[in-house]
Structure formats: structure tokens, C-alpha cells
Amino acid sequence: MLITDEPRPPGYEQVVSFKDDDFYAIIAIHSTRLGPALGGCRIQPYLTPAAAMLDALRLSKAMTYKSSLAGLWFGGGKMVVMADRPTRETMLRVGEAVNYFNGRYITAEDFGTSLADITIASEVTPHVKRVDGSALTALGVLAAIKAAVQFRGEWGDSIDGVPIWVQGLGKVGMALVDTLVRLEHHTNVYVTDLIEERVTQACAAGAHRLNEADRKFAAIYVPCAMGQVVHAGNVHGLTHSIICGAANNQLADASLATTLHANDVLWCPDFLVNAGGVICAAHETADGYDQAGAEAMAEGLGECLRNVLEMAKEGKTTPLDIAEALAEARLV
Ligand code: NAD
């Protein structure tokens, strides 16, 4: 396998590409200041190596911030593989590439990879986390939504009755909808997904289908599908009071946080809200999994967000600025 140390942007520790017949991957290590760089292995049919590189860089930095803000002793890294889907051969090469760092990078499942795929990689590397963090991610998102609603203060202290739109009914979105309708008895949950059966399943559980034209009526928008859902083309049309969801990289660029703030839309930093996944991975131990510890920490994301929102209000700045500053403060 051809292994190349790639030029790294300022602030990044190491970026390495791995090339072989039919295999192209990048591992970006943003920081190991707090511990080994933890971050999933994403498999996607990127159109160009440059697109894969951009994803690896953005996602690895977000992993550093997630772990730092959540109070974990892990750094941030990410692996991206340019491929349509994971094959056994691909996952064995993923394992070999992970071994190159001797434990400075730890991989896990991510978009395009499953626990079964990571288990194949673990045949050749011990540096893997084998837990599915989606339930804990949903728990953290719910805690964050509750904190944002309380902070906003428009509906009292409770989320009861506030119209919520969950976009994307995958592992996280479906778990969140299930909790909202079954455990929280929330009657105003609206859903969208590209996969019709998932919408039907959520509606059978008590959610409602949301039509394109009615999206603006959702007071809380919960992106749980893809990234870049806020971009220059739609930012001024987003009239939700709160945007708070699991999707990574929700803003097409960081300046949009300022635009949303100026438009009185409370955007909750994605890398804080969705840290349940990394919290889950961090609580996998040699003997199993510390579920109680992980759940308590994911619930704590609500408190963490509340602090960020209060500090942003006091400092007359955006929640993104505060969340980044707090994450950076642990890295010095
Ligand atoms: P998933 O792949 O299981 O589900 C994504 C869902 O979004 C799918 O049902 C898909 O059909 C739907 N979707 C795609 N495009 C859509 C669109 N335009 N409109 C509506 N629905 C659309 O993913 P997941 O594991 O549930 O994760 C959701 C998001 O949260 C991703 O951005 C992921 O990176 C992020 N995230 C996940 C975790 C985790 O633990 N799974 C942790 C942190 C962040």
C-alpha cells in the first residue's frame, strides 16, 4: 500500500493517504492533545480525492471539539474511504491503515459503515470501538432540545406541544421520534425522509408526515439526515425558532452561524448536540460497556448547551463562537 504524509493545514497534527489497487483512504488526525484521536470510518463515493480530503479535515476537527466539550479524554480524527460500499477486502485494508498510527487513531462505525464492517477491520487492528452510538446520540439530542426550549423561553419550560420537525429517520432520527412519541407523549412530531417506509413507520408510531410547504411552521427543526442543510441559498428562509439536531456539519460555512443569530434563529452547535456517539464509544471498556456512565454524560449535553447559550447571550455573540472557544480552551 502506498502511504503518503499529505500537507496538513495549520492546526492539524497529521494527514495521511493510503492508496492501493481499488482502495483510496485518508486518515486525518486533528488533535491528540486530550488523548488518542477517536473518530469513525466513513465510506462514501466521493467524486474526487479533494472532496474526500475536505470531509476528513472538517470531520476530524469536529471530533476534537466534540470530545473536548463533552469532557472526554480523547482527541479528534477521522478516516474517509472513497468507495461505493464496504467490502470485506476494503475493511481489512481499513484495519491495516489504522495500524499505521499504533493507537494514535481509533476508528469506529460511521456513515457508510456498520458494526459488522468494523468487526471485520478488528480482525487486523485492535484500535477500534465496536458500539452503536445512535441511541445515545438521540438521548443527547433530546437533552439539547429541552435545554434550547428552556433557554428560548417562548413556550415555558416544557417541549410539550411545540411543533418539532425531525428530518431523517435513520438510526438517530427514528430513535428520537420513538422517544418523543412513546415516552414523552409528544403529539406534535413531524417527520420527513427520502425512504417512504420509514415515514410510514414513524407515522404508525404517532408522528405526522410533514409536507414541503408546511416545513416553516415547525418551531424546532431537528436535522438528522445529511450535512450542509443551512446554506447561503436558504438561510434567510429558515424561520424556525430553534435548529438542534444530530447531523454533522449542518452549516455550509461557519459565517452562517452569524446570519442565523441575526435572524433570531437559535442554532445549537452540531458538534456539541451530537456528541452522544463519541460518548458511547468512549465508554466501551475492555470488559464491556459502561451504559450508566455513558447515559449520564449524554444527558449532561443539555447542561453543556445551556451554559453555551447563556454565555453567548451574555457575550452578545453566537453559540458557535462560544462552543469553539470552550472546546479550544481544553486543548492549550
Ligand atoms: P442514517 O444513515 O441511519 O440515517 C439518515 C437518514 O436520513 C436516512 O433514513 C435517509 O434516508 C435520510 N435522508 C437522507 N437525505 C434526506 C433528506 N434530504 N431528507 C430527509 N431524509 C433524508 O444516519 P444516522 O446514523 O441516523 O445519523 C444521522 C445524522 O447524524 C448523520 O448526519 C450522522 O453523521 C450524524 N451523527 C450520527 C451519529 C450516530 O451515532 N449514528 C452520531 C453523531 C452524528
mmCIF file of C-alpha atoms and ligand atoms in Angstrom:
data_model
loop_
_atom_site.group_PDB
_atom_site.id
_atom_site.type_symbol
_atom_site.label_atom_id
_atom_site.label_comp_id
_atom_site.label_asym_id
_atom_site.label_seq_id
_atom_site.Cartn_x
_atom_site.Cartn_y
_atom_site.Cartn_z
ATOM 1 C CA MET A 1 0.000 0.000 0.000
ATOM 2 C CA LEU A 2 1.367 3.463 -0.915
ATOM 3 C CA ILE A 3 1.331 5.590 2.257
ATOM 4 C CA THR A 4 1.846 9.346 1.874
ATOM 5 C CA ASP A 5 2.124 12.042 4.514
ATOM 6 C CA GLU A 6 -0.021 14.776 2.988
ATOM 7 C CA PRO A 7 0.433 18.507 3.563
ATOM 8 C CA ARG A 8 -1.544 19.400 6.676
ATOM 9 C CA PRO A 9 -3.418 22.638 7.216
ATOM 10 C CA PRO A 10 -2.461 24.748 10.254
ATOM 11 C CA GLY A 11 -3.818 23.239 13.472
ATOM 12 C CA TYR A 12 -3.843 19.638 12.209
ATOM 13 C CA GLU A 13 -1.353 17.076 13.552
ATOM 14 C CA GLN A 14 -1.133 14.645 10.660
ATOM 15 C CA VAL A 15 -2.914 13.772 7.437
ATOM 16 C CA VAL A 16 -2.043 10.524 5.673
ATOM 17 C CA SER A 17 -3.366 8.963 2.458
ATOM 18 C CA PHE A 18 -3.410 5.227 1.737
ATOM 19 C CA LYS A 19 -3.524 4.003 -1.872
ATOM 20 C CA ASP A 20 -3.700 0.521 -3.264
ATOM 21 C CA ASP A 21 -5.489 -1.232 -6.138
ATOM 22 C CA ASP A 22 -9.127 -0.128 -5.819
ATOM 23 C CA PHE A 23 -8.503 1.481 -2.428
ATOM 24 C CA TYR A 24 -8.104 5.136 -1.533
ATOM 25 C CA ALA A 25 -8.435 6.391 2.031
ATOM 26 C CA ILE A 26 -7.382 9.366 4.128
ATOM 27 C CA ILE A 27 -6.890 9.471 7.876
ATOM 28 C CA ALA A 28 -6.806 12.985 9.320
ATOM 29 C CA ILE A 29 -5.645 13.442 12.887
ATOM 30 C CA HIS A 30 -6.681 16.873 14.058
ATOM 31 C CA SER A 31 -5.518 16.626 17.658
ATOM 32 C CA THR A 32 -4.259 14.107 20.210
ATOM 33 C CA ARG A 33 -3.880 16.785 22.900
ATOM 34 C CA LEU A 34 -6.534 15.138 25.123
ATOM 35 C CA GLY A 35 -5.839 11.519 24.140
ATOM 36 C CA PRO A 36 -5.859 9.221 21.117
ATOM 37 C CA ALA A 37 -7.772 10.614 18.146
ATOM 38 C CA LEU A 38 -11.180 8.924 18.077
ATOM 39 C CA GLY A 39 -13.419 9.146 15.027
ATOM 40 C CA GLY A 40 -15.343 6.857 12.732
ATOM 41 C CA CYS A 41 -14.513 5.420 9.334
ATOM 42 C CA ARG A 42 -16.774 6.942 6.673
ATOM 43 C CA ILE A 43 -17.228 5.217 3.313
ATOM 44 C CA GLN A 44 -18.693 7.314 0.530
ATOM 45 C CA PRO A 45 -18.378 7.513 -3.260
ATOM 46 C CA TYR A 46 -16.608 10.896 -3.126
ATOM 47 C CA LEU A 47 -16.339 12.398 -6.588
ATOM 48 C CA THR A 48 -12.712 13.488 -6.136
ATOM 49 C CA PRO A 49 -9.845 12.899 -3.661
ATOM 50 C CA ALA A 50 -10.108 16.619 -2.838
ATOM 51 C CA ALA A 51 -13.725 16.160 -1.708
ATOM 52 C CA ALA A 52 -12.664 13.226 0.470
ATOM 53 C CA MET A 53 -9.848 15.322 1.946
ATOM 54 C CA LEU A 54 -12.184 18.209 2.761
ATOM 55 C CA ASP A 55 -14.575 15.854 4.563
ATOM 56 C CA ALA A 56 -11.751 14.218 6.538
ATOM 57 C CA LEU A 57 -10.422 17.604 7.635
ATOM 58 C CA ARG A 58 -13.776 19.056 8.694
ATOM 59 C CA LEU A 59 -14.968 15.921 10.437
ATOM 60 C CA SER A 60 -11.716 15.268 12.330
ATOM 61 C CA LYS A 61 -11.722 18.793 13.756
ATOM 62 C CA ALA A 62 -15.356 18.405 14.791
ATOM 63 C CA MET A 63 -14.372 15.173 16.598
ATOM 64 C CA THR A 64 -11.757 17.081 18.618
ATOM 65 C CA TYR A 65 -14.365 19.652 19.605
ATOM 66 C CA LYS A 66 -16.977 17.013 20.471
ATOM 67 C CA SER A 67 -14.670 15.135 22.819
ATOM 68 C CA SER A 68 -13.319 18.317 24.345
ATOM 69 C CA LEU A 69 -16.724 19.867 25.044
ATOM 70 C CA ALA A 70 -18.145 16.616 26.365
ATOM 71 C CA GLY A 71 -15.247 16.399 28.839
ATOM 72 C CA LEU A 72 -13.758 13.210 27.334
ATOM 73 C CA TRP A 73 -10.067 12.316 27.240
ATOM 74 C CA PHE A 74 -9.919 11.644 23.509
ATOM 75 C CA GLY A 75 -8.634 13.652 20.587
ATOM 76 C CA GLY A 76 -10.181 14.025 17.153
ATOM 77 C CA GLY A 77 -9.567 12.070 13.977
ATOM 78 C CA LYS A 78 -11.477 10.700 11.014
ATOM 79 C CA MET A 79 -10.985 8.156 8.277
ATOM 80 C CA VAL A 80 -12.671 8.532 4.902
ATOM 81 C CA VAL A 81 -12.650 5.884 2.183
ATOM 82 C CA MET A 82 -13.567 6.637 -1.436
ATOM 83 C CA ALA A 83 -15.813 3.693 -2.315
ATOM 84 C CA ASP A 84 -19.424 2.838 -3.099
ATOM 85 C CA ARG A 85 -19.761 0.422 -0.202
ATOM 86 C CA PRO A 86 -17.647 -1.516 2.271
ATOM 87 C CA THR A 87 -16.453 -4.936 1.113
ATOM 88 C CA ARG A 88 -14.547 -7.410 3.278
ATOM 89 C CA GLU A 89 -11.351 -6.582 1.371
ATOM 90 C CA THR A 90 -11.903 -2.828 1.937
ATOM 91 C CA MET A 91 -12.444 -3.286 5.669
ATOM 92 C CA LEU A 92 -9.262 -5.376 6.043
ATOM 93 C CA ARG A 93 -7.328 -2.533 4.385
ATOM 94 C CA VAL A 94 -9.057 -0.070 6.692
ATOM 95 C CA GLY A 95 -7.663 -2.103 9.599
ATOM 96 C CA GLU A 96 -4.149 -2.056 8.101
ATOM 97 C CA ALA A 97 -4.312 1.718 7.623
ATOM 98 C CA VAL A 98 -5.496 2.230 11.212
ATOM 99 C CA ASN A 99 -2.497 0.172 12.455
ATOM 100 C CA TYR A 100 -0.137 2.683 10.831
ATOM 101 C CA PHE A 101 -0.771 5.023 13.798
ATOM 102 C CA ASN A 102 -0.107 2.413 16.537
ATOM 103 C CA GLY A 103 -3.128 3.528 18.567
ATOM 104 C CA ARG A 104 -2.891 7.301 17.983
ATOM 105 C CA TYR A 105 -6.029 6.914 15.871
ATOM 106 C CA ILE A 106 -9.001 4.763 16.926
ATOM 107 C CA THR A 107 -11.737 4.020 14.432
ATOM 108 C CA ALA A 108 -15.426 3.175 14.748
ATOM 109 C CA GLU A 109 -18.533 2.893 12.592
ATOM 110 C CA ASP A 110 -19.770 5.950 10.740
ATOM 111 C CA PHE A 111 -21.800 6.905 7.684
ATOM 112 C CA GLY A 112 -21.403 4.047 5.184
ATOM 113 C CA THR A 113 -20.018 1.519 7.667
ATOM 114 C CA SER A 114 -21.775 -0.759 10.137
ATOM 115 C CA LEU A 115 -20.722 -2.552 13.295
ATOM 116 C CA ALA A 116 -20.322 -5.705 11.202
ATOM 117 C CA ASP A 117 -17.886 -3.856 8.892
ATOM 118 C CA ILE A 118 -15.846 -2.543 11.823
ATOM 119 C CA THR A 119 -15.743 -6.059 13.237
ATOM 120 C CA ILE A 120 -14.014 -7.153 10.009
ATOM 121 C CA ALA A 121 -11.422 -4.354 10.436
ATOM 122 C CA SER A 122 -10.890 -5.561 14.011
ATOM 123 C CA GLU A 123 -9.521 -8.833 12.610
ATOM 124 C CA VAL A 124 -6.359 -6.872 11.761
ATOM 125 C CA THR A 125 -6.323 -3.980 14.250
ATOM 126 C CA PRO A 126 -7.117 -3.674 17.960
ATOM 127 C CA HIS A 127 -7.627 0.089 17.590
ATOM 128 C CA VAL A 128 -11.398 0.032 17.097
ATOM 129 C CA LYS A 129 -14.528 0.834 19.104
ATOM 130 C CA ARG A 130 -17.374 -1.552 18.432
ATOM 131 C CA VAL A 131 -20.510 0.119 19.761
ATOM 132 C CA ASP A 132 -23.522 1.639 18.029
ATOM 133 C CA GLY A 133 -23.847 5.176 19.398
ATOM 134 C CA SER A 134 -27.111 6.130 17.724
ATOM 135 C CA ALA A 135 -29.405 5.600 20.748
ATOM 136 C CA LEU A 136 -27.084 7.678 22.908
ATOM 137 C CA THR A 137 -26.841 10.329 20.193
ATOM 138 C CA ALA A 138 -30.651 10.553 20.202
ATOM 139 C CA LEU A 139 -30.611 10.865 24.006
ATOM 140 C CA GLY A 140 -28.137 13.753 23.793
ATOM 141 C CA VAL A 141 -30.136 15.477 21.043
ATOM 142 C CA LEU A 142 -33.296 15.298 23.160
ATOM 143 C CA ALA A 143 -31.475 16.724 26.192
ATOM 144 C CA ALA A 144 -30.185 19.540 23.987
ATOM 145 C CA ILE A 145 -33.634 20.287 22.509
ATOM 146 C CA LYS A 146 -35.079 20.565 26.025
ATOM 147 C CA ALA A 147 -32.276 22.917 27.081
ATOM 148 C CA ALA A 148 -32.767 25.075 23.971
ATOM 149 C CA VAL A 149 -36.532 25.281 24.567
ATOM 150 C CA GLN A 150 -35.989 26.341 28.175
ATOM 151 C CA PHE A 151 -33.422 28.911 27.117
ATOM 152 C CA ARG A 152 -35.670 30.303 24.422
ATOM 153 C CA GLY A 153 -38.493 30.623 26.943
ATOM 154 C CA GLU A 154 -41.230 31.072 24.319
ATOM 155 C CA TRP A 155 -43.240 28.059 25.416
ATOM 156 C CA GLY A 156 -42.482 27.882 29.130
ATOM 157 C CA ASP A 157 -40.125 25.202 30.360
ATOM 158 C CA SER A 158 -41.523 22.240 28.509
ATOM 159 C CA ILE A 159 -41.324 20.950 24.940
ATOM 160 C CA ASP A 160 -44.923 19.674 25.202
ATOM 161 C CA GLY A 161 -46.912 20.671 22.147
ATOM 162 C CA VAL A 162 -44.101 22.606 20.461
ATOM 163 C CA PRO A 163 -44.066 21.525 16.767
ATOM 164 C CA ILE A 164 -40.883 19.569 16.063
ATOM 165 C CA TRP A 165 -39.663 18.517 12.618
ATOM 166 C CA VAL A 166 -37.272 15.556 12.573
ATOM 167 C CA GLN A 167 -35.568 15.408 9.173
ATOM 168 C CA GLY A 168 -34.160 11.923 8.546
ATOM 169 C CA LEU A 169 -35.447 8.739 10.120
ATOM 170 C CA GLY A 170 -32.283 6.688 10.221
ATOM 171 C CA LYS A 171 -30.721 5.217 13.346
ATOM 172 C CA VAL A 172 -30.718 8.516 15.277
ATOM 173 C CA GLY A 173 -33.871 10.155 13.898
ATOM 174 C CA MET A 174 -36.050 7.090 14.404
ATOM 175 C CA ALA A 175 -34.786 6.565 17.971
ATOM 176 C CA LEU A 176 -35.516 10.225 18.720
ATOM 177 C CA VAL A 177 -39.033 10.082 17.249
ATOM 178 C CA ASP A 178 -39.730 6.891 19.156
ATOM 179 C CA THR A 179 -38.692 8.529 22.434
ATOM 180 C CA LEU A 180 -40.649 11.705 21.701
ATOM 181 C CA VAL A 181 -43.931 9.985 20.866
ATOM 182 C CA ARG A 182 -43.770 6.893 23.077
ATOM 183 C CA LEU A 183 -42.017 8.078 26.225
ATOM 184 C CA GLU A 184 -42.565 11.842 26.149
ATOM 185 C CA HIS A 185 -46.126 11.526 24.706
ATOM 186 C CA HIS A 186 -45.358 14.392 22.354
ATOM 187 C CA THR A 187 -48.208 14.847 19.883
ATOM 188 C CA ASN A 188 -46.633 17.410 17.553
ATOM 189 C CA VAL A 189 -43.766 15.477 15.975
ATOM 190 C CA TYR A 190 -43.456 15.887 12.175
ATOM 191 C CA VAL A 191 -41.141 13.766 10.059
ATOM 192 C CA THR A 192 -39.554 13.580 6.603
ATOM 193 C CA ASP A 193 -37.312 11.001 4.972
ATOM 194 C CA LEU A 194 -36.427 10.032 1.414
ATOM 195 C CA ILE A 195 -37.393 6.456 2.294
ATOM 196 C CA GLU A 196 -41.178 6.228 2.343
ATOM 197 C CA GLU A 197 -41.348 3.119 4.569
ATOM 198 C CA ARG A 198 -39.519 4.991 7.324
ATOM 199 C CA VAL A 199 -42.073 7.820 7.221
ATOM 200 C CA THR A 200 -44.891 5.273 7.320
ATOM 201 C CA GLN A 201 -43.249 3.516 10.278
ATOM 202 C CA ALA A 202 -42.820 6.772 12.228
ATOM 203 C CA CYS A 203 -46.414 7.808 11.477
ATOM 204 C CA ALA A 204 -47.662 4.430 12.707
ATOM 205 C CA ALA A 205 -45.833 5.167 15.970
ATOM 206 C CA GLY A 206 -47.626 8.519 16.348
ATOM 207 C CA ALA A 207 -45.641 11.070 14.320
ATOM 208 C CA HIS A 208 -47.090 13.085 11.407
ATOM 209 C CA ARG A 209 -45.938 13.394 7.812
ATOM 210 C CA LEU A 210 -44.634 16.910 7.017
ATOM 211 C CA ASN A 211 -45.280 18.407 3.614
ATOM 212 C CA GLU A 212 -42.636 20.572 1.980
ATOM 213 C CA ALA A 213 -44.870 23.672 2.138
ATOM 214 C CA ASP A 214 -45.514 23.302 5.886
ATOM 215 C CA ARG A 215 -41.883 22.995 6.992
ATOM 216 C CA LYS A 216 -41.702 26.627 8.072
ATOM 217 C CA PHE A 217 -44.365 26.011 10.730
ATOM 218 C CA ALA A 218 -42.073 23.728 12.710
ATOM 219 C CA ALA A 219 -40.778 25.774 15.635
ATOM 220 C CA ILE A 220 -37.952 23.283 16.161
ATOM 221 C CA TYR A 221 -36.028 21.856 13.217
ATOM 222 C CA VAL A 222 -34.033 18.732 14.037
ATOM 223 C CA PRO A 223 -31.664 17.819 11.171
ATOM 224 C CA CYS A 224 -30.869 14.099 11.436
ATOM 225 C CA ALA A 225 -30.037 13.330 7.808
ATOM 226 C CA MET A 226 -27.214 14.948 5.852
ATOM 227 C CA GLY A 227 -24.898 17.925 6.444
ATOM 228 C CA GLN A 228 -24.932 21.436 4.926
ATOM 229 C CA VAL A 229 -28.672 21.860 5.488
ATOM 230 C CA VAL A 230 -28.103 25.559 6.125
ATOM 231 C CA HIS A 231 -26.554 27.337 3.146
ATOM 232 C CA ALA A 232 -26.472 30.761 1.539
ATOM 233 C CA GLY A 233 -29.472 29.846 -0.631
ATOM 234 C CA ASN A 234 -31.875 29.025 2.227
ATOM 235 C CA VAL A 235 -30.553 30.757 5.337
ATOM 236 C CA HIS A 236 -32.918 33.723 5.162
ATOM 237 C CA GLY A 237 -35.922 31.446 4.564
ATOM 238 C CA LEU A 238 -35.374 29.416 7.743
ATOM 239 C CA THR A 239 -37.938 30.719 10.204
ATOM 240 C CA HIS A 240 -37.618 28.052 12.911
ATOM 241 C CA SER A 241 -37.065 29.296 16.452
ATOM 242 C CA ILE A 242 -34.545 26.536 17.120
ATOM 243 C CA ILE A 243 -32.322 24.328 14.954
ATOM 244 C CA CYS A 244 -30.912 21.498 17.046
ATOM 245 C CA GLY A 245 -30.086 18.099 15.575
ATOM 246 C CA ALA A 246 -27.679 15.225 15.094
ATOM 247 C CA ALA A 247 -26.426 15.827 11.553
ATOM 248 C CA ASN A 248 -22.735 16.693 11.292
ATOM 249 C CA ASN A 249 -21.584 19.878 9.544
ATOM 250 C CA GLN A 250 -25.043 21.434 9.344
ATOM 251 C CA LEU A 251 -23.704 24.824 8.220
ATOM 252 C CA ALA A 252 -22.245 25.066 4.714
ATOM 253 C CA ASP A 253 -19.849 27.608 6.204
ATOM 254 C CA ALA A 254 -19.255 28.979 9.684
ATOM 255 C CA SER A 255 -20.361 32.541 8.838
ATOM 256 C CA LEU A 256 -23.946 31.256 8.583
ATOM 257 C CA ALA A 257 -23.989 30.969 12.391
ATOM 258 C CA THR A 258 -23.844 34.774 12.484
ATOM 259 C CA THR A 259 -26.617 35.116 9.900
ATOM 260 C CA LEU A 260 -28.882 32.730 11.843
ATOM 261 C CA HIS A 261 -28.137 34.616 15.068
ATOM 262 C CA ALA A 262 -29.007 37.941 13.406
ATOM 263 C CA ASN A 263 -32.262 36.360 12.134
ATOM 264 C CA ASP A 264 -33.146 35.238 15.687
ATOM 265 C CA VAL A 265 -32.839 31.561 14.846
ATOM 266 C CA LEU A 266 -31.201 29.678 17.737
ATOM 267 C CA TRP A 267 -28.735 27.329 16.053
ATOM 268 C CA CYS A 268 -27.271 24.835 18.519
ATOM 269 C CA PRO A 269 -23.727 23.770 17.556
ATOM 270 C CA ASP A 270 -23.930 20.307 15.972
ATOM 271 C CA PHE A 271 -20.642 19.039 17.407
ATOM 272 C CA LEU A 272 -21.995 19.654 20.925
ATOM 273 C CA VAL A 273 -25.521 18.351 20.342
ATOM 274 C CA ASN A 274 -24.465 15.103 18.632
ATOM 275 C CA ALA A 275 -21.602 14.128 20.966
ATOM 276 C CA GLY A 276 -23.618 11.135 22.252
ATOM 277 C CA GLY A 277 -21.972 8.944 19.601
ATOM 278 C CA VAL A 278 -18.434 9.673 20.754
ATOM 279 C CA ILE A 279 -19.518 9.463 24.403
ATOM 280 C CA CYS A 280 -20.810 5.975 23.656
ATOM 281 C CA ALA A 281 -17.535 4.925 22.012
ATOM 282 C CA ALA A 282 -15.520 6.372 24.884
ATOM 283 C CA HIS A 283 -17.458 4.240 27.393
ATOM 284 C CA GLU A 284 -16.594 0.958 25.709
ATOM 285 C CA THR A 285 -14.197 -0.736 28.121
ATOM 286 C CA ALA A 286 -12.065 -3.854 27.952
ATOM 287 C CA ASP A 287 -14.815 -5.672 29.905
ATOM 288 C CA GLY A 288 -17.842 -4.302 28.068
ATOM 289 C CA TYR A 289 -19.704 -1.035 28.118
ATOM 290 C CA ASP A 290 -20.432 1.427 30.947
ATOM 291 C CA GLN A 291 -24.023 2.204 29.957
ATOM 292 C CA ALA A 292 -24.995 4.176 33.071
ATOM 293 C CA GLY A 293 -21.904 6.394 32.810
ATOM 294 C CA ALA A 294 -22.467 6.970 29.110
ATOM 295 C CA GLU A 295 -26.151 7.852 29.554
ATOM 296 C CA ALA A 296 -25.409 10.300 32.365
ATOM 297 C CA MET A 297 -22.819 12.042 30.206
ATOM 298 C CA ALA A 298 -25.133 12.204 27.157
ATOM 299 C CA GLU A 299 -27.893 13.691 29.335
ATOM 300 C CA GLY A 300 -25.296 16.232 30.501
ATOM 301 C CA LEU A 301 -25.083 17.646 26.975
ATOM 302 C CA GLY A 302 -28.261 19.567 27.810
ATOM 303 C CA GLU A 303 -26.487 21.356 30.650
ATOM 304 C CA CYS A 304 -23.440 21.926 28.475
ATOM 305 C CA LEU A 305 -25.610 23.549 25.784
ATOM 306 C CA ARG A 306 -27.442 25.665 28.353
ATOM 307 C CA ASN A 307 -24.072 27.090 29.530
ATOM 308 C CA VAL A 308 -23.007 27.808 25.963
ATOM 309 C CA LEU A 309 -26.290 29.589 25.197
ATOM 310 C CA GLU A 310 -26.122 31.683 28.387
ATOM 311 C CA MET A 311 -22.523 32.665 27.698
ATOM 312 C CA ALA A 312 -23.359 33.581 24.101
ATOM 313 C CA LYS A 313 -26.242 35.755 25.294
ATOM 314 C CA GLU A 314 -24.040 37.464 27.860
ATOM 315 C CA GLY A 315 -21.209 37.982 25.393
ATOM 316 C CA LYS A 316 -23.567 39.084 22.600
ATOM 317 C CA THR A 317 -22.055 36.502 20.300
ATOM 318 C CA THR A 318 -23.076 33.252 18.608
ATOM 319 C CA PRO A 319 -23.331 29.858 20.329
ATOM 320 C CA LEU A 320 -20.825 28.610 17.721
ATOM 321 C CA ASP A 321 -18.185 31.132 18.847
ATOM 322 C CA ILE A 322 -18.625 30.131 22.491
ATOM 323 C CA ALA A 323 -18.688 26.374 21.836
ATOM 324 C CA GLU A 324 -15.499 26.607 19.764
ATOM 325 C CA ALA A 325 -13.775 28.771 22.378
ATOM 326 C CA LEU A 326 -14.693 26.357 25.198
ATOM 327 C CA ALA A 327 -13.521 23.366 23.156
ATOM 328 C CA GLU A 328 -10.240 25.129 22.297
ATOM 329 C CA ALA A 329 -9.699 26.118 25.939
ATOM 330 C CA ARG A 330 -9.170 22.473 26.946
ATOM 331 C CA LEU A 331 -6.617 21.997 24.171
ATOM 332 C CA VAL A 332 -3.984 24.509 25.316
HETATM 333 P P1 NAD B 1 -28.618 7.069 8.869
HETATM 334 O O1 NAD B 1 -27.840 6.890 7.621
HETATM 335 O O2 NAD B 1 -29.012 5.861 9.670
HETATM 336 O O3 NAD B 1 -29.978 7.870 8.549
HETATM 337 C C1 NAD B 1 -30.035 9.007 7.740
HETATM 338 C C2 NAD B 1 -31.476 9.100 7.252
HETATM 339 O O4 NAD B 1 -31.642 10.339 6.583
HETATM 340 C C3 NAD B 1 -31.876 8.003 6.265
HETATM 341 O O5 NAD B 1 -33.106 7.420 6.672
HETATM 342 C C4 NAD B 1 -32.018 8.745 4.938
HETATM 343 O O6 NAD B 1 -32.971 8.180 4.087
HETATM 344 C C5 NAD B 1 -32.448 10.124 5.436
HETATM 345 N N1 NAD B 1 -32.224 11.210 4.494
HETATM 346 C C6 NAD B 1 -31.182 11.411 3.667
HETATM 347 N N2 NAD B 1 -31.364 12.539 2.967
HETATM 348 C C7 NAD B 1 -32.540 13.075 3.363
HETATM 349 C C8 NAD B 1 -33.277 14.229 3.020
HETATM 350 N N3 NAD B 1 -32.846 15.083 2.087
HETATM 351 N N4 NAD B 1 -34.451 14.456 3.660
HETATM 352 C C9 NAD B 1 -34.924 13.612 4.590
HETATM 353 N N5 NAD B 1 -34.262 12.492 4.960
HETATM 354 C C10 NAD B 1 -33.090 12.228 4.345
HETATM 355 O O7 NAD B 1 -27.792 8.094 9.762
HETATM 356 P P2 NAD B 1 -27.814 8.249 11.350
HETATM 357 O O8 NAD B 1 -26.815 7.317 11.955
HETATM 358 O O9 NAD B 1 -29.220 8.253 11.834
HETATM 359 O O10 NAD B 1 -27.176 9.710 11.507
HETATM 360 C C11 NAD B 1 -27.918 10.861 11.120
HETATM 361 C C12 NAD B 1 -27.005 12.079 11.106
HETATM 362 O O11 NAD B 1 -26.423 12.249 12.391
HETATM 363 C C13 NAD B 1 -25.811 11.946 10.142
HETATM 364 O O12 NAD B 1 -25.513 13.227 9.626
HETATM 365 C C14 NAD B 1 -24.685 11.492 11.037
HETATM 366 O O13 NAD B 1 -23.407 11.893 10.536
HETATM 367 C C15 NAD B 1 -24.998 12.225 12.326
HETATM 368 N N6 NAD B 1 -24.491 11.567 13.525
HETATM 369 C C16 NAD B 1 -24.827 10.275 13.795
HETATM 370 C C17 NAD B 1 -24.345 9.681 14.940
HETATM 371 C C18 NAD B 1 -24.701 8.248 15.291
HETATM 372 O O14 NAD B 1 -24.387 7.827 16.406
HETATM 373 N N7 NAD B 1 -25.342 7.490 14.413
HETATM 374 C C19 NAD B 1 -23.527 10.399 15.829
HETATM 375 C C20 NAD B 1 -23.220 11.728 15.529
HETATM 376 C C21 NAD B 1 -23.710 12.300 14.375
#
